Coordinates of C-alpha atoms and ligand atoms in Angstrom, one line a residue:
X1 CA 0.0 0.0 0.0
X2 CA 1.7 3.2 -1.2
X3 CA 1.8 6.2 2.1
X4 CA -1.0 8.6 2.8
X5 CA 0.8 11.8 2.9
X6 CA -0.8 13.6 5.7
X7 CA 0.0 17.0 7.7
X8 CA -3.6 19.0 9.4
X9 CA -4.0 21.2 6.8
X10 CA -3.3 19.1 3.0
X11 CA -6.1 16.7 1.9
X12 CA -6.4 13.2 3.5
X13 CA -5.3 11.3 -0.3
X14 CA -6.8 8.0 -0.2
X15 CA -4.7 4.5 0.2
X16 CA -3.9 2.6 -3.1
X17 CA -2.5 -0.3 -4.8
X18 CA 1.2 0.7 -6.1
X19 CA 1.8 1.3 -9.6
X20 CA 3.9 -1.7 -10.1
X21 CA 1.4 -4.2 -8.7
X22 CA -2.0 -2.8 -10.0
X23 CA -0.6 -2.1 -13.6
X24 CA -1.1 -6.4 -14.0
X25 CA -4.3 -6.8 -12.2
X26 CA -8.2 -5.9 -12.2
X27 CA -8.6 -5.3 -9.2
X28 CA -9.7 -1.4 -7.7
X29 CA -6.7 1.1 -7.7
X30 CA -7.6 3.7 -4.9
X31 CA -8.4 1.2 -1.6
X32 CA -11.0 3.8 0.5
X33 CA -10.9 5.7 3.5
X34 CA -10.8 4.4 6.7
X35 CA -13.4 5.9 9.5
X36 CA -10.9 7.5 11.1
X37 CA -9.5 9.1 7.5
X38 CA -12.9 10.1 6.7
X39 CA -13.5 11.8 9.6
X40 CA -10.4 13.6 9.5
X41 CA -10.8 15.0 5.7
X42 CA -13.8 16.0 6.5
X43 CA -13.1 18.2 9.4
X44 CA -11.0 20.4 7.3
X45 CA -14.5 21.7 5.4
X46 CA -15.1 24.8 7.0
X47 CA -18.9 25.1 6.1
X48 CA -19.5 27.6 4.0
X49 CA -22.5 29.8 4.6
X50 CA -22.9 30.1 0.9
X51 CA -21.2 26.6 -0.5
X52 CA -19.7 26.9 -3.6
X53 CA -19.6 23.5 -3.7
X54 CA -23.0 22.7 -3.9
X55 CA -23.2 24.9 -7.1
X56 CA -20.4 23.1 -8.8
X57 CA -22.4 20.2 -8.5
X58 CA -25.0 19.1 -11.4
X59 CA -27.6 17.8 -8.9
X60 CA -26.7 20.0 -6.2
X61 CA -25.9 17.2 -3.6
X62 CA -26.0 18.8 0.0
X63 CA -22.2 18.1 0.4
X64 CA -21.8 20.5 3.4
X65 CA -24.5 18.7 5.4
X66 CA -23.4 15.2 4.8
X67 CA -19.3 16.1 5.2
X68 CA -20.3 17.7 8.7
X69 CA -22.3 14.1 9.6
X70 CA -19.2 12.4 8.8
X71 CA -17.3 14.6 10.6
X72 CA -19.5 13.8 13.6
X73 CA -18.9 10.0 12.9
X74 CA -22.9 10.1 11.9
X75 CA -22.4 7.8 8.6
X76 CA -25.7 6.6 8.6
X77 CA -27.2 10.1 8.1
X78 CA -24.6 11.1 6.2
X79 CA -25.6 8.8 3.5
X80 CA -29.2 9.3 3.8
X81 CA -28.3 13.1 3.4
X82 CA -26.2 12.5 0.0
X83 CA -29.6 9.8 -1.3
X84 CA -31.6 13.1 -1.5
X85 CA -30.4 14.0 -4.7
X86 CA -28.2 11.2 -5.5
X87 CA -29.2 8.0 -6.1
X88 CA -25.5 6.0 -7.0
X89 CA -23.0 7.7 -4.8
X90 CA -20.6 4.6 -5.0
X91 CA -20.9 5.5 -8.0
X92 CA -20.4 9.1 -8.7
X93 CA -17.9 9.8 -5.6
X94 CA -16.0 7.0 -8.0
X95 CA -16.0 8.9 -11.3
X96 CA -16.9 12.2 -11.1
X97 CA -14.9 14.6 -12.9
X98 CA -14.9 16.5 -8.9
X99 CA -12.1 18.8 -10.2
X100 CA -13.9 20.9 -12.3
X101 CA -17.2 20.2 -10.4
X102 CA -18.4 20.4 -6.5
X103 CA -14.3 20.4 -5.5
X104 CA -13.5 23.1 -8.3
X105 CA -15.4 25.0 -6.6
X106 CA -14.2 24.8 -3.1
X107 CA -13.1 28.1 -1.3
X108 CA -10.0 26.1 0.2
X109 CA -9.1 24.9 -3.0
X110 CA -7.9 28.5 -4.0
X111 CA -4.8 28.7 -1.1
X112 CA -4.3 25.1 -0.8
X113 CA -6.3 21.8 -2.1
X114 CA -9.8 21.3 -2.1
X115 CA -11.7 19.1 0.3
X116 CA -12.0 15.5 -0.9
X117 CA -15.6 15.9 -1.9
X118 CA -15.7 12.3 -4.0
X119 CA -13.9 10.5 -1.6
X120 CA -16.0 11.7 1.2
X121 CA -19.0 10.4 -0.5
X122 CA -17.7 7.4 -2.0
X123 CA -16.7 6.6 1.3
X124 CA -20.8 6.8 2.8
X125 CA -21.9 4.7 -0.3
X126 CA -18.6 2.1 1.0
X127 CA -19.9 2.3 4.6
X128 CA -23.7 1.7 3.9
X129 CA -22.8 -1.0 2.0
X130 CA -20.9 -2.7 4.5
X131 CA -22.5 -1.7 7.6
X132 CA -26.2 -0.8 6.3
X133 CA -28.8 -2.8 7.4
X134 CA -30.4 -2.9 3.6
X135 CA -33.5 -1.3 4.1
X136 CA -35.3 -0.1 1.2
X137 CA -37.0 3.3 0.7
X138 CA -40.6 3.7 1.4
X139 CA -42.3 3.3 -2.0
X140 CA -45.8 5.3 -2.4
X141 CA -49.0 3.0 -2.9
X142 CA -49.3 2.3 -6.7
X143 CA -50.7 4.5 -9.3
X144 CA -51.9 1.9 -11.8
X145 CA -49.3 3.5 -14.5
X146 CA -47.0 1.6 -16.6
X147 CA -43.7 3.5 -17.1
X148 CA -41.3 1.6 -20.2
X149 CA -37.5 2.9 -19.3
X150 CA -35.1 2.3 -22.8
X151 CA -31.4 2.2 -21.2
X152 CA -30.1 1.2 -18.3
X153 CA -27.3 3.4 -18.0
X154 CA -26.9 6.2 -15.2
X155 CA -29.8 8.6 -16.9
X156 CA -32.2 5.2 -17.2
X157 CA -31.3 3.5 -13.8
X158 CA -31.8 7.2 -12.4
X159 CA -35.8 7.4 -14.2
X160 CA -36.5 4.3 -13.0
X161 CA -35.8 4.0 -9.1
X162 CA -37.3 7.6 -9.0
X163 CA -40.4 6.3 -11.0
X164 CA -40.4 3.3 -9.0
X165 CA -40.8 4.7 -5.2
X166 CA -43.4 7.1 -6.6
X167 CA -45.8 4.2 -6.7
X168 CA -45.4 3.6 -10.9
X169 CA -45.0 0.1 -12.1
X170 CA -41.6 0.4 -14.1
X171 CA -40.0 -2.0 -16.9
X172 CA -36.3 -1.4 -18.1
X173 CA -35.6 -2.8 -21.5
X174 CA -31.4 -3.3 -22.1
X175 CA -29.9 -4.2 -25.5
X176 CA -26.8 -6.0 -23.6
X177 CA -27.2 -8.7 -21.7
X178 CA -26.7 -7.4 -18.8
X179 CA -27.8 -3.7 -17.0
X180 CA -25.7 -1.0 -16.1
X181 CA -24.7 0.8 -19.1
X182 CA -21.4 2.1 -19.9
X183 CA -21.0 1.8 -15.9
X184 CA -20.6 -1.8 -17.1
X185 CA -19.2 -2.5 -20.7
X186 CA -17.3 0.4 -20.7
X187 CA -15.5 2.0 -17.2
X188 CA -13.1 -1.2 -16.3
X189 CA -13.4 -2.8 -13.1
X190 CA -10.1 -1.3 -11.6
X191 CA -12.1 2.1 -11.8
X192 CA -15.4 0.9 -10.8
X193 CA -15.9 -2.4 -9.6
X194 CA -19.0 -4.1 -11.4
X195 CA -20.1 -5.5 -7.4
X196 CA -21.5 -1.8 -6.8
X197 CA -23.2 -1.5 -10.3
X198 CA -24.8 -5.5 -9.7
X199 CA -25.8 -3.6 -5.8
X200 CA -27.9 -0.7 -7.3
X201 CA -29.1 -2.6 -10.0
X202 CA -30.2 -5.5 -7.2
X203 CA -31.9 -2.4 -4.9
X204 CA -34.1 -1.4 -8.0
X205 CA -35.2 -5.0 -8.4
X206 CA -36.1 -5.4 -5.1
X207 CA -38.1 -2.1 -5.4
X208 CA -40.0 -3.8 -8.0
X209 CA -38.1 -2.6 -11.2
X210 CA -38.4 -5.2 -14.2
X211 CA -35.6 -5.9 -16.4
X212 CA -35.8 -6.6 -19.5
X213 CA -32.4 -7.3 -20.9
X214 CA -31.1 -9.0 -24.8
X215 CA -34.3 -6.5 -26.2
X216 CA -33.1 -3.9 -28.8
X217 CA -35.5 -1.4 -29.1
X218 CA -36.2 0.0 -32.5
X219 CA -35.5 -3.7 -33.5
X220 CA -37.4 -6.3 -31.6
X221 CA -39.8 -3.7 -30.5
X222 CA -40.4 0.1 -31.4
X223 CA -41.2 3.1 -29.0
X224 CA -45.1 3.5 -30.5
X225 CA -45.5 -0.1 -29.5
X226 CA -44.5 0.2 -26.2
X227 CA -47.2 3.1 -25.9
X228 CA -49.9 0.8 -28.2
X229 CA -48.9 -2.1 -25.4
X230 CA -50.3 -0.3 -22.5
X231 CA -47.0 1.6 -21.3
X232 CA -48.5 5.2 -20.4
X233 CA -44.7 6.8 -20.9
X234 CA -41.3 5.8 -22.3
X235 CA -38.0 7.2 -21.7
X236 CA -35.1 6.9 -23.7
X237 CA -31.6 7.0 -22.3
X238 CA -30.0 4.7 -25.1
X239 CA -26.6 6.6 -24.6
X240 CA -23.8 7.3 -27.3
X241 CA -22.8 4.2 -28.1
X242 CA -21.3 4.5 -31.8
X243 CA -18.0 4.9 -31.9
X244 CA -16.5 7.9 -34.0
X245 CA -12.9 6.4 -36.1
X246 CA -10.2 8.4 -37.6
X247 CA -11.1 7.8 -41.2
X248 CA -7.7 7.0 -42.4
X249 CA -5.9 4.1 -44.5
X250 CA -5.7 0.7 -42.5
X251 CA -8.0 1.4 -40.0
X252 CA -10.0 -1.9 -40.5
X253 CA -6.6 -4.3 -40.3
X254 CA -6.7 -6.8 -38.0
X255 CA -6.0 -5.6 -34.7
X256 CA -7.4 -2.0 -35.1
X257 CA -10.3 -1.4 -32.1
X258 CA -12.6 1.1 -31.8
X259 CA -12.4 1.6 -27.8
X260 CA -16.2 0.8 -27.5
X261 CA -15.3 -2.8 -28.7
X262 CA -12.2 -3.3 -26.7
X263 CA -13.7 -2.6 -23.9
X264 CA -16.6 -4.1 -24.6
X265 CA -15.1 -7.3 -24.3
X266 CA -12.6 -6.9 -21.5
X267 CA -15.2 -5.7 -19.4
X268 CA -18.6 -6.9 -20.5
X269 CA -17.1 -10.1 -21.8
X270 CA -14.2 -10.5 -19.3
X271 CA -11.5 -11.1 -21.7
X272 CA -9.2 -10.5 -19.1
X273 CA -10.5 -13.7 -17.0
X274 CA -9.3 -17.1 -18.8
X275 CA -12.6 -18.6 -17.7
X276 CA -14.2 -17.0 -20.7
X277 CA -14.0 -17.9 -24.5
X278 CA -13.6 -13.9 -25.1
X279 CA -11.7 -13.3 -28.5
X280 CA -8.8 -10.3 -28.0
X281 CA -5.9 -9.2 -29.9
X282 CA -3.4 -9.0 -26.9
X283 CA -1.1 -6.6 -28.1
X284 CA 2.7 -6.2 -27.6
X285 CA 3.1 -2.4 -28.6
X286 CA -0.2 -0.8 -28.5
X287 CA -1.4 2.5 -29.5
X288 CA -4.4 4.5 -27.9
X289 CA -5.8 7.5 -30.1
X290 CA -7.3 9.7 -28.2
X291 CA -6.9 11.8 -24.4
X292 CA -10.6 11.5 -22.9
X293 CA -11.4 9.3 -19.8
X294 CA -12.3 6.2 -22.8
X295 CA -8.5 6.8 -23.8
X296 CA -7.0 6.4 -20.1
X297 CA -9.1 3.1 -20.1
X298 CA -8.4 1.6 -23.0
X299 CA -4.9 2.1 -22.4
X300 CA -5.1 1.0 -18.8
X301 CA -7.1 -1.8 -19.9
X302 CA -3.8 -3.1 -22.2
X303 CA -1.9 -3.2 -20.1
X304 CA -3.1 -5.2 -17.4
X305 CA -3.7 -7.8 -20.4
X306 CA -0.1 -8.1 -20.6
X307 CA 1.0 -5.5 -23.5
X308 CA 4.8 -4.4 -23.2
X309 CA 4.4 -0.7 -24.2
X310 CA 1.1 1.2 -24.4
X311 CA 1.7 5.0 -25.8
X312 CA -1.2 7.9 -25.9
X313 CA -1.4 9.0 -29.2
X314 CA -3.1 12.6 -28.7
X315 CA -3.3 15.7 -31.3
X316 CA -3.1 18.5 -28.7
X317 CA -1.3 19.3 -25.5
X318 CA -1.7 18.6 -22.3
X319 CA -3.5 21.1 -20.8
X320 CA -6.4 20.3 -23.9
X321 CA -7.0 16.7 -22.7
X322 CA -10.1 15.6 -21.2
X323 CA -9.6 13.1 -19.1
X324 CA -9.8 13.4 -15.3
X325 CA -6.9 14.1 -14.1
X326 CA -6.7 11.1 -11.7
X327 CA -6.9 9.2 -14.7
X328 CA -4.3 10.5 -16.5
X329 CA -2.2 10.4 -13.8
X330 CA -3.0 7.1 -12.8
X331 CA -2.3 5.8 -16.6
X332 CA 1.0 7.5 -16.2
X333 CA 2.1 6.1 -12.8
X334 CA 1.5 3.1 -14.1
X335 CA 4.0 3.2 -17.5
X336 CA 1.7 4.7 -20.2
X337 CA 3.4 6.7 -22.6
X338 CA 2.0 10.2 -23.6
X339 CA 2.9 11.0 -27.4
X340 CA 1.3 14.9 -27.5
X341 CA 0.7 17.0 -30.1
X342 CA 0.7 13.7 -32.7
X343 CA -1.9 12.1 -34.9
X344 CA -2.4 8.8 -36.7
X345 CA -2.0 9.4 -40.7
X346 CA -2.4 5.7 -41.2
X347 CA -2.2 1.9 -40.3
X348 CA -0.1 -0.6 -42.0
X349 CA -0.3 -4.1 -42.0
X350 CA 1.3 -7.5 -43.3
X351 CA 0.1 -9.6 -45.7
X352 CA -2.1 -11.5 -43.3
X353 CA -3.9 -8.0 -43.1
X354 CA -2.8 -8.0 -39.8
X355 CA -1.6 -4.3 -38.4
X356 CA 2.3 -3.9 -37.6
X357 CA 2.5 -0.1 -37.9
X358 CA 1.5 3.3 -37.7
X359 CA 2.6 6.4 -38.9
X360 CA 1.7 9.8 -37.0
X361 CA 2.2 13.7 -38.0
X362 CA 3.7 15.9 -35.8
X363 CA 1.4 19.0 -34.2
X364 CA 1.4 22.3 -33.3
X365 CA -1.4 24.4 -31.4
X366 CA -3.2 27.5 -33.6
X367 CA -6.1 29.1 -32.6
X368 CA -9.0 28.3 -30.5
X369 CA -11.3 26.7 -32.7
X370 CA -15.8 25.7 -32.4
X371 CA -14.7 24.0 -28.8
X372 CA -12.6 26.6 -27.2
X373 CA -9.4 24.8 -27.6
X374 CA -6.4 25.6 -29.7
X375 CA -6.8 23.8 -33.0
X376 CA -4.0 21.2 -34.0
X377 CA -2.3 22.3 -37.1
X378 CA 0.0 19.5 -38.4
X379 CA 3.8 20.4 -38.8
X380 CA 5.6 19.9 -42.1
X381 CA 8.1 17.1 -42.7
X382 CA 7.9 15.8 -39.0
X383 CA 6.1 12.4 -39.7
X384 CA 7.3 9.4 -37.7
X385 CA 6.8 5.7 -37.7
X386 CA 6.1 3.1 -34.9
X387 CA 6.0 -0.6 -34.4
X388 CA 2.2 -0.8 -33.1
X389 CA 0.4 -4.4 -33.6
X390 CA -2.9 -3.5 -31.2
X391 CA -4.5 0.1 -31.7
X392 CA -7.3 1.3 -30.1
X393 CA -9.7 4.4 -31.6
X394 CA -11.0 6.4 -28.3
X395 CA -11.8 9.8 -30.3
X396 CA -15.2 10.1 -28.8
X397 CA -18.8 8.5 -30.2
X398 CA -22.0 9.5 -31.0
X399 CA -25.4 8.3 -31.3
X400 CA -26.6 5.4 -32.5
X401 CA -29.5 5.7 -34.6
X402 CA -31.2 2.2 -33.5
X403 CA -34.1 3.2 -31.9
X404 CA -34.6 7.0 -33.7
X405 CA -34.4 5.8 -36.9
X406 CA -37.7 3.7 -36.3
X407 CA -39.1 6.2 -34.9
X408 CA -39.3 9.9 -37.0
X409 CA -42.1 11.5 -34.1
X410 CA -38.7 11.2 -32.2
X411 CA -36.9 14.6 -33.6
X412 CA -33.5 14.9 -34.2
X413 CA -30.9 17.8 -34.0
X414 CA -27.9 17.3 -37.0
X415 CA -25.9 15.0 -35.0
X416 CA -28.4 13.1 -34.5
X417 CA -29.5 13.7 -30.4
X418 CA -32.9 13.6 -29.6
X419 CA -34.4 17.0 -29.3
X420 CA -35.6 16.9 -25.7
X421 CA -37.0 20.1 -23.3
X422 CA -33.8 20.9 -20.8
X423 CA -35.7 21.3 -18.3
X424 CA -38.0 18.3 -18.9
X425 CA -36.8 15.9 -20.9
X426 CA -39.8 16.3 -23.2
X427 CA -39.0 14.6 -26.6
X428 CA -41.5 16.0 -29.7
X429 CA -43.2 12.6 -29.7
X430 CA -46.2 12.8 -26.9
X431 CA -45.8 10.0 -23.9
X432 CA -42.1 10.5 -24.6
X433 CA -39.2 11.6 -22.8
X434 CA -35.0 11.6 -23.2
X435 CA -31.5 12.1 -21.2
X436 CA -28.1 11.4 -21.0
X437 CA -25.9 10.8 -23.5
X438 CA -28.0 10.1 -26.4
X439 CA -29.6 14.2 -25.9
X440 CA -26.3 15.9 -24.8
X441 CA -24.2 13.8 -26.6
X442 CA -21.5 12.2 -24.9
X443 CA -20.9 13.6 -21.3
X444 CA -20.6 12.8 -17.8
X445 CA -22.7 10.2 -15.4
X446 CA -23.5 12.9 -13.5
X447 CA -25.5 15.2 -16.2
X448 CA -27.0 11.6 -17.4
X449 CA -27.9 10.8 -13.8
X450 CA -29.5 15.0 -13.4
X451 CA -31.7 14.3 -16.8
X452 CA -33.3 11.6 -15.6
X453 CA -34.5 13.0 -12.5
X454 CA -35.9 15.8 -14.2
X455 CA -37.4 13.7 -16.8
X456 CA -38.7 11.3 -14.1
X457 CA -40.1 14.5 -12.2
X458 CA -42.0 15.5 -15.6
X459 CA -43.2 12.2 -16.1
X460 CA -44.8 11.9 -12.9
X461 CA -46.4 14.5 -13.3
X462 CA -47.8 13.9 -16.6
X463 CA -48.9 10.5 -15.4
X464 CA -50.7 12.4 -12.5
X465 CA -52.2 15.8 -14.6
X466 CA -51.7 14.7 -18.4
X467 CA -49.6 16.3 -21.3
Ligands
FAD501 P1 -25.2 4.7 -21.2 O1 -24.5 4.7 -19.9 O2 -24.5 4.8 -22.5 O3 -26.3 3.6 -21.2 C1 -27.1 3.4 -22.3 C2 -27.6 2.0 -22.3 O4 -28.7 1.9 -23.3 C3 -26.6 1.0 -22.6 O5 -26.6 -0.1 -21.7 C4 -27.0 0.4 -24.0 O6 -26.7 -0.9 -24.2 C5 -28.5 0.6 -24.0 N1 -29.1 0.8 -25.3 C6 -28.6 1.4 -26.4 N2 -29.5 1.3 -27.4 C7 -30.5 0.6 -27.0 C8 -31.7 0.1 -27.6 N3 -32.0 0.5 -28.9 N4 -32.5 -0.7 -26.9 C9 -32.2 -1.0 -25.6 N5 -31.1 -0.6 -25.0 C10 -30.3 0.2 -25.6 N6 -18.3 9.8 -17.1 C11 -17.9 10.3 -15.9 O7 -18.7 11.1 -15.3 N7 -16.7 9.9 -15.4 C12 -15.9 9.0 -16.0 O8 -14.9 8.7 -15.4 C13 -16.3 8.5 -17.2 N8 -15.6 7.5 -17.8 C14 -16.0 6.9 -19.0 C15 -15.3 5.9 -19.5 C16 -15.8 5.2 -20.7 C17 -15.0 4.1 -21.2 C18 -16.9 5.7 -21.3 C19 -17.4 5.1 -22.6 C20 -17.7 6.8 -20.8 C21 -17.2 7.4 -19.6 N9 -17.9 8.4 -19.0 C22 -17.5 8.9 -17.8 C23 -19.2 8.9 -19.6 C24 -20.4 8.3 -18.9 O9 -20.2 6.9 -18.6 C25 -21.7 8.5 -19.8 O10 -21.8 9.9 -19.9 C26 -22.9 8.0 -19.1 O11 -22.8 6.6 -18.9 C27 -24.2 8.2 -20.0 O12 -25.3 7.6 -19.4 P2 -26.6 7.2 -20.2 O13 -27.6 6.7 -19.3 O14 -26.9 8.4 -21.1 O15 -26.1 6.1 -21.2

């Protein structure tokens, strides 16, 4: 276990595996707060009379409330406190992007570092789970109504336990095979172990929630039929599942990913365990395009299947990249190269069509561009060549038109997100609403998590008053 570095006034960091032992297993990185941690982080919040905090965060969690509980040692409150706007805190105080968010925004933050925020509350969700007694919430008597949830991602999962306690009968249809979302196929299990998705996805069952999962919708059954079957509402929260690529030579040789797929299968399919059958191009010198969170994991993801060099291929700097910055940091502790300011100009392969190389342009940083960031302008006679038999495509995704294209009431904006109210969740089509992802377009769990509650607030209400 690697030291907590600790004097009264820094941040309590969290325990974790070291580099060189987690960079060749599964298992979760950062290793929790103890009580006496816990309570000692969250003593340094000096409660705010107006907390910044709160506004950093999407679904204004009362963090000063349930930091003071811990500080108190009340942990039961604390995480009822935190369940008032936040249904998957395990979750969330997990991934959250907290630096830009509730802990961007904390006054401390400005002369020194910020109060833990996320691991204050992941460390509640960890203590309830262990130490709760597992009662459920107090559901209201049932209204008769039939509620049809498309996606069980953050924004669906999020519609449904809401819908669910307010007396509606709910039924959540999954494409996969199993529920969760990208919390699932997509973050890896040393970032979010799948035990805590399984627990929330368990607590909505037990509420009363059915899943449905191996059902497309748009394929093995459309959104009018659901309404024509006796479902009074649907919500869609389908996600952005379609992987964006490159568009350059070679990109469909054997051994070219988008990051979707590959982690798909590690994760999803559990490549990574030899107990399943799941095909995987374990690669020796792998390549990762892209610098979001999807990029981290991907790469992350290679090497604890056993590559020997995994390098970051990203067009901008630094300071442009996406990711959390735990993420990248982590990748980075843990051996993963960062090639900046490059980008892939193609794939080659061998006659087996099987890739052995790629070949990158060299970048510079021009003006801001649509996105605010300085647009990568390629440099003249820098190109370079690498060995690279495994490469993985992490360059963001958008939506897949599965269920929309079945469906034209459903309108569209040009990239193809549903047009839904912002405040609602409204869609065009009447009985229908939409969040997450597959509306904003790929974000955060956090925004997904904030549309479904106000779409599952709208919906209640137009199951109680009408249209
Ligand atoms: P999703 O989570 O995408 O869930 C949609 C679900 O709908 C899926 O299960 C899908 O199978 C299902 N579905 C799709 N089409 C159909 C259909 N036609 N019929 C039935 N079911 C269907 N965000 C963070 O805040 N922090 C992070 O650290 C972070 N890391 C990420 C890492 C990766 C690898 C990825 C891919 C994303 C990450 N994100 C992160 C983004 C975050 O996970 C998403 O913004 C969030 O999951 C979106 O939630 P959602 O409910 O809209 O959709």
């Amino acid at each position: 276990m690697q030291e907590t570095q600790k004097t009264p006034k820094d941040r309590h960091s969290m325990p974790e595996q070291p580099a060189e032992v987690r960079r060749s297993n599964f298992l979760e990185v950062p290793l929790g707060y103890t009580e006496e941690m816990a309570q000692a982080e969250a003593s340094r919040c000096i409660q705010c009379k107006i907390p910044k905090c709160m506004e950093g965060c999407p679904v204004a969690v009362p963090i000063p409330r349930f930091i003071r509980a811990i500080a108190q040692g009340q942990f039961a409150e604390g995480i009822r406190i935190i369940w008032e706007k936040n249904g998957l805190p395990a979750v969330c105080g997990r991934v959250c992007p907290q630096e830009i968010q509730c802990e961007g925004q904390c006054v401390l933050g400005k002369k020194g570092k910020p109060v833990a925020i996320g691991n204050l509350e992941r460390f509640l969700a960890d203590w309830e789970r262990a130490h709760g007694d597992g009662s459920l919430p107090a559901k209201q008597p049932p209204t008769g109504k039939r509620v049809a949830v498309v996606g069980s991602g953050p924004s669906g999962l999020t519609v449904a336990g809401d819908l669910v306690l307010k007396g509606h009968a709910v039924t959540l249809f999954e494409a996969f095979h199993k529920p969760g979302g990208v919390l699932i196929y997509g973050i890896p299990e040393f970032r979010l172990p799948k035990a805590i998705v399984e627990s929330e996805v368990n607590t909505l069952e037990k509420l009363g929630v059915e899943i449905v999962c191996n059902t497309v919708v748009g394929r093995a059954v459309d959104v009018s039929e659901l309404l024509d079957e006796g479902y009074d509402a649907v919500f869609v929260g389908v996600g952005a599942g379609l992987p964006r690529f490159l568009n350059v030579p070679g990109e469909n040789l054997i051994g070219v990913y988008s990051a979707n797929e590959y982690l798909t299968r590690a994760n999803l399919m559990k490549a990574y365990d030899p107990l399943y059958d799941t095909p995987l191009v374990p690669g020796k010198n792998v390549v990762v395009v892209g610098g979001g969170n999807v990029a981290m994991d991907s790469a992350r993801t290679a090497l604890r299947m056993g590559a020997e060099s995994v390098k970051i291929v990203y067009r901008r700097s630094r300071d442009e990249m996406p990711a959390r910055v735990e993420e990248s940091h982590h990748a980075e502790q843990e051996g993963v190269e960062f090639l900046l300011l490059s980008n892939p100009l193609r794939f080659d392969g061998n006659n087996e069509g099987r890739l052995t190389s790629v070949t990158c342009e060299k970048m510079t940083l021009g003006e801001p561009d649509a996105s605010g960031r300085r647009r990568p302008v390629p440099l003249a006679d820098a190109d370079f060549t690498m060995d690279c038999d495994l490469a993985i495509i992490a360059v963001g995704s958008g939506a897949n038109p599965l269920l929309t294209s079945s469906e034209p009431e459903i309108k569209l904006n040009r990239r193809g997100n549903i047009e839904a109210d912002s405040a609602t969740g409204k869609t065009f089509m009447r009985g229908v609403w939409a969040g997450g992802d597959i509306v904003t377009g790929a974000a955060t769990v956090i925004l997904a998590m904030g549309a479904g509650r106000k779409a599952a607030d709208s919906i209640h209400d137009y199951l109680m008053r009408g249209w």
